[in-house]
């Protein structure tokens, strides 16, 4: 009987130790919707920050559970962001109640979520990001017709509540 009371008393403490990126005060809120024009479907990422509102066309490249809460999260790639270096911006978005929270991202050649992450203690999956290998002049190196890339692992940082890691 004594153990039941101890369990009931300590269970909220264990539950409270999970990281909630949604509880952060302020910050932008994001939303993803689909738009069809001329038979083509495009994903739209909307961003609201205070009085400012912006939209980006792109596509959802990942739809799954990044933080082990049972709710779909997203990685969004913007069409507007591809520059002469051929990298695109990728944004990592966690589903909150009624909106998405940006928890990291940058310019990458590509991304892949590690479904079996080595650091599952915090509940967040690692994300493999890819950087283009470049020559001395900054041009992308190729092997045949395939662009060469270097993988890097980005992990969720519990203190900053963002995905972080190296890239080239």
mmCIF file of C-alpha atoms in Angstrom:
data_model
loop_
_atom_site.group_PDB
_atom_site.id
_atom_site.type_symbol
_atom_site.label_atom_id
_atom_site.label_comp_id
_atom_site.label_asym_id
_atom_site.label_seq_id
_atom_site.Cartn_x
_atom_site.Cartn_y
_atom_site.Cartn_z
ATOM 1 C CA UNK A 1 0.000 0.000 0.000
ATOM 2 C CA UNK A 2 2.864 2.341 0.872
ATOM 3 C CA UNK A 3 4.328 1.820 -2.623
ATOM 4 C CA UNK A 4 1.084 2.811 -4.310
ATOM 5 C CA UNK A 5 1.120 6.175 -2.505
ATOM 6 C CA UNK A 6 4.757 6.711 -3.449
ATOM 7 C CA UNK A 7 3.964 5.886 -7.088
ATOM 8 C CA UNK A 8 0.992 8.255 -7.173
ATOM 9 C CA UNK A 9 3.043 10.986 -5.515
ATOM 10 C CA UNK A 10 6.074 10.626 -7.831
ATOM 11 C CA UNK A 11 4.310 9.930 -11.152
ATOM 12 C CA UNK A 12 3.622 13.646 -11.848
ATOM 13 C CA UNK A 13 7.346 14.331 -11.370
ATOM 14 C CA UNK A 14 8.285 11.703 -13.947
ATOM 15 C CA UNK A 15 5.652 12.986 -16.336
ATOM 16 C CA UNK A 16 6.807 16.604 -15.887
ATOM 17 C CA UNK A 17 10.374 15.728 -16.859
ATOM 18 C CA UNK A 18 9.455 15.372 -20.568
ATOM 19 C CA UNK A 19 10.487 18.311 -22.727
ATOM 20 C CA UNK A 20 7.624 20.504 -23.864
ATOM 21 C CA UNK A 21 8.716 22.855 -26.636
ATOM 22 C CA UNK A 22 5.196 24.272 -26.774
ATOM 23 C CA UNK A 23 5.344 25.874 -23.339
ATOM 24 C CA UNK A 24 7.910 28.490 -24.424
ATOM 25 C CA UNK A 25 6.559 32.015 -24.097
ATOM 26 C CA UNK A 26 6.100 34.047 -27.284
ATOM 27 C CA UNK A 27 7.731 33.141 -30.545
ATOM 28 C CA UNK A 28 6.288 32.578 -33.967
ATOM 29 C CA UNK A 29 3.499 30.126 -34.703
ATOM 30 C CA UNK A 30 3.505 28.123 -37.925
ATOM 31 C CA UNK A 31 0.776 26.384 -39.928
ATOM 32 C CA UNK A 32 0.945 24.062 -42.956
ATOM 33 C CA UNK A 33 -1.801 23.932 -45.555
ATOM 34 C CA UNK A 34 -2.123 22.641 -49.105
ATOM 35 C CA UNK A 35 -2.994 24.791 -52.085
ATOM 36 C CA UNK A 36 -3.954 23.639 -55.562
ATOM 37 C CA UNK A 37 -3.495 25.875 -58.564
ATOM 38 C CA UNK A 38 -3.719 24.738 -62.177
ATOM 39 C CA UNK A 39 -3.769 21.090 -61.131
ATOM 40 C CA UNK A 40 -0.508 21.364 -59.158
ATOM 41 C CA UNK A 41 -0.553 20.886 -55.385
ATOM 42 C CA UNK A 42 1.856 22.840 -53.226
ATOM 43 C CA UNK A 43 2.333 22.946 -49.464
ATOM 44 C CA UNK A 44 2.216 26.382 -47.850
ATOM 45 C CA UNK A 45 4.006 27.193 -44.588
ATOM 46 C CA UNK A 46 2.410 30.204 -42.890
ATOM 47 C CA UNK A 47 4.204 32.057 -40.104
ATOM 48 C CA UNK A 48 2.641 34.463 -37.616
ATOM 49 C CA UNK A 49 4.855 36.486 -35.291
ATOM 50 C CA UNK A 50 3.098 39.327 -33.518
ATOM 51 C CA UNK A 51 1.650 41.566 -36.245
ATOM 52 C CA UNK A 52 3.759 39.980 -39.012
ATOM 53 C CA UNK A 53 2.440 37.283 -41.339
ATOM 54 C CA UNK A 54 4.417 35.478 -44.067
ATOM 55 C CA UNK A 55 3.984 32.459 -46.330
ATOM 56 C CA UNK A 56 6.422 30.151 -48.125
ATOM 57 C CA UNK A 57 5.714 27.644 -50.866
ATOM 58 C CA UNK A 58 7.394 24.279 -50.590
ATOM 59 C CA UNK A 59 6.736 20.721 -49.606
ATOM 60 C CA UNK A 60 6.502 18.578 -46.527
ATOM 61 C CA UNK A 61 9.431 16.141 -46.762
ATOM 62 C CA UNK A 62 8.686 14.374 -43.464
ATOM 63 C CA UNK A 63 5.441 13.794 -41.633
ATOM 64 C CA UNK A 64 5.866 11.668 -38.521
ATOM 65 C CA UNK A 65 6.488 11.759 -34.799
ATOM 66 C CA UNK A 66 9.800 13.534 -34.040
ATOM 67 C CA UNK A 67 9.331 13.830 -30.265
ATOM 68 C CA UNK A 68 7.543 10.585 -29.294
ATOM 69 C CA UNK A 69 4.319 12.257 -28.214
ATOM 70 C CA UNK A 70 2.148 10.305 -30.665
ATOM 71 C CA UNK A 71 1.350 13.380 -32.794
ATOM 72 C CA UNK A 72 2.624 14.065 -36.319
ATOM 73 C CA UNK A 73 5.429 16.608 -36.657
ATOM 74 C CA UNK A 74 6.873 17.941 -39.905
ATOM 75 C CA UNK A 75 9.996 18.866 -41.822
ATOM 76 C CA UNK A 76 9.255 21.508 -44.450
ATOM 77 C CA UNK A 77 11.456 22.385 -47.434
ATOM 78 C CA UNK A 78 10.932 25.802 -48.988
ATOM 79 C CA UNK A 79 10.955 26.230 -52.777
ATOM 80 C CA UNK A 80 11.744 29.933 -52.381
ATOM 81 C CA UNK A 81 15.018 29.306 -50.582
ATOM 82 C CA UNK A 82 17.104 27.441 -53.182
ATOM 83 C CA UNK A 83 20.025 29.610 -54.193
ATOM 84 C CA UNK A 84 22.997 29.298 -56.488
ATOM 85 C CA UNK A 85 24.593 26.877 -54.004
ATOM 86 C CA UNK A 86 21.658 24.432 -54.596
ATOM 87 C CA UNK A 87 20.996 24.103 -50.850
ATOM 88 C CA UNK A 88 17.425 24.587 -49.612
ATOM 89 C CA UNK A 89 16.103 25.612 -46.240
ATOM 90 C CA UNK A 90 14.571 22.874 -44.157
ATOM 91 C CA UNK A 91 12.524 23.706 -41.073
ATOM 92 C CA UNK A 92 11.873 21.226 -38.249
ATOM 93 C CA UNK A 93 8.374 21.781 -36.837
ATOM 94 C CA UNK A 94 6.836 20.190 -33.722
ATOM 95 C CA UNK A 95 3.038 19.935 -33.457
ATOM 96 C CA UNK A 96 1.612 21.929 -30.560
ATOM 97 C CA UNK A 97 -2.049 22.365 -29.678
ATOM 98 C CA UNK A 98 -3.390 24.222 -32.721
ATOM 99 C CA UNK A 99 -0.065 25.298 -34.275
ATOM 100 C CA UNK A 100 3.480 24.209 -35.165
ATOM 101 C CA UNK A 101 6.611 25.316 -33.305
ATOM 102 C CA UNK A 102 9.903 25.814 -35.198
ATOM 103 C CA UNK A 103 12.659 23.854 -33.407
ATOM 104 C CA UNK A 104 15.545 24.210 -35.847
ATOM 105 C CA UNK A 105 16.663 24.020 -39.414
ATOM 106 C CA UNK A 106 19.043 25.608 -41.898
ATOM 107 C CA UNK A 107 20.300 25.299 -45.483
ATOM 108 C CA UNK A 108 20.965 21.643 -46.362
ATOM 109 C CA UNK A 109 21.319 19.419 -49.412
ATOM 110 C CA UNK A 110 18.781 17.029 -47.839
ATOM 111 C CA UNK A 111 17.486 15.522 -44.596
ATOM 112 C CA UNK A 112 16.469 12.116 -43.271
ATOM 113 C CA UNK A 113 14.925 11.275 -39.904
ATOM 114 C CA UNK A 114 16.665 8.472 -38.037
ATOM 115 C CA UNK A 115 13.762 6.271 -36.997
ATOM 116 C CA UNK A 116 16.017 4.312 -34.615
ATOM 117 C CA UNK A 117 17.943 7.147 -32.965
ATOM 118 C CA UNK A 118 20.779 6.293 -30.621
ATOM 119 C CA UNK A 119 19.804 9.009 -28.131
ATOM 120 C CA UNK A 120 16.183 8.192 -27.442
ATOM 121 C CA UNK A 121 16.452 9.129 -23.755
ATOM 122 C CA UNK A 122 14.987 12.578 -24.451
ATOM 123 C CA UNK A 123 12.302 11.145 -26.759
ATOM 124 C CA UNK A 124 13.409 13.127 -29.825
ATOM 125 C CA UNK A 125 14.603 11.378 -32.977
ATOM 126 C CA UNK A 126 17.927 12.380 -34.495
ATOM 127 C CA UNK A 127 17.903 13.976 -37.935
ATOM 128 C CA UNK A 128 20.557 13.150 -40.513
ATOM 129 C CA UNK A 129 21.318 16.276 -42.548
ATOM 130 C CA UNK A 130 23.389 16.323 -45.716
ATOM 131 C CA UNK A 131 25.841 18.978 -46.930
ATOM 132 C CA UNK A 132 27.145 19.113 -50.478
ATOM 133 C CA UNK A 133 30.832 18.303 -50.947
ATOM 134 C CA UNK A 134 32.397 21.251 -52.755
ATOM 135 C CA UNK A 135 35.606 21.914 -54.638
ATOM 136 C CA UNK A 136 38.010 24.779 -53.922
ATOM 137 C CA UNK A 137 35.824 27.210 -55.898
ATOM 138 C CA UNK A 138 32.646 26.278 -54.023
ATOM 139 C CA UNK A 139 31.118 24.183 -56.808
ATOM 140 C CA UNK A 140 29.316 20.950 -55.948
ATOM 141 C CA UNK A 141 31.417 17.836 -56.567
ATOM 142 C CA UNK A 142 29.842 14.985 -58.532
ATOM 143 C CA UNK A 143 30.481 11.306 -59.062
ATOM 144 C CA UNK A 144 28.940 10.721 -62.470
ATOM 145 C CA UNK A 145 25.608 12.555 -62.313
ATOM 146 C CA UNK A 146 25.180 12.169 -58.550
ATOM 147 C CA UNK A 147 26.045 15.086 -56.254
ATOM 148 C CA UNK A 148 28.382 14.062 -53.426
ATOM 149 C CA UNK A 149 27.161 14.799 -49.896
ATOM 150 C CA UNK A 150 28.465 14.498 -46.353
ATOM 151 C CA UNK A 151 26.072 13.329 -43.605
ATOM 152 C CA UNK A 152 25.881 14.984 -40.179
ATOM 153 C CA UNK A 153 23.673 14.073 -37.232
ATOM 154 C CA UNK A 154 21.574 16.773 -35.606
ATOM 155 C CA UNK A 155 20.125 16.025 -32.159
ATOM 156 C CA UNK A 156 17.603 17.804 -29.989
ATOM 157 C CA UNK A 157 19.207 19.975 -27.296
ATOM 158 C CA UNK A 158 17.100 19.891 -24.111
ATOM 159 C CA UNK A 159 18.454 23.230 -22.866
ATOM 160 C CA UNK A 160 17.877 25.320 -26.008
ATOM 161 C CA UNK A 161 14.809 23.298 -27.098
ATOM 162 C CA UNK A 162 16.204 23.227 -30.655
ATOM 163 C CA UNK A 163 17.778 20.723 -33.021
ATOM 164 C CA UNK A 164 21.508 21.402 -33.265
ATOM 165 C CA UNK A 165 24.552 19.929 -34.913
ATOM 166 C CA UNK A 166 27.348 20.485 -37.405
ATOM 167 C CA UNK A 167 27.065 21.173 -41.104
ATOM 168 C CA UNK A 168 29.452 22.298 -43.811
#
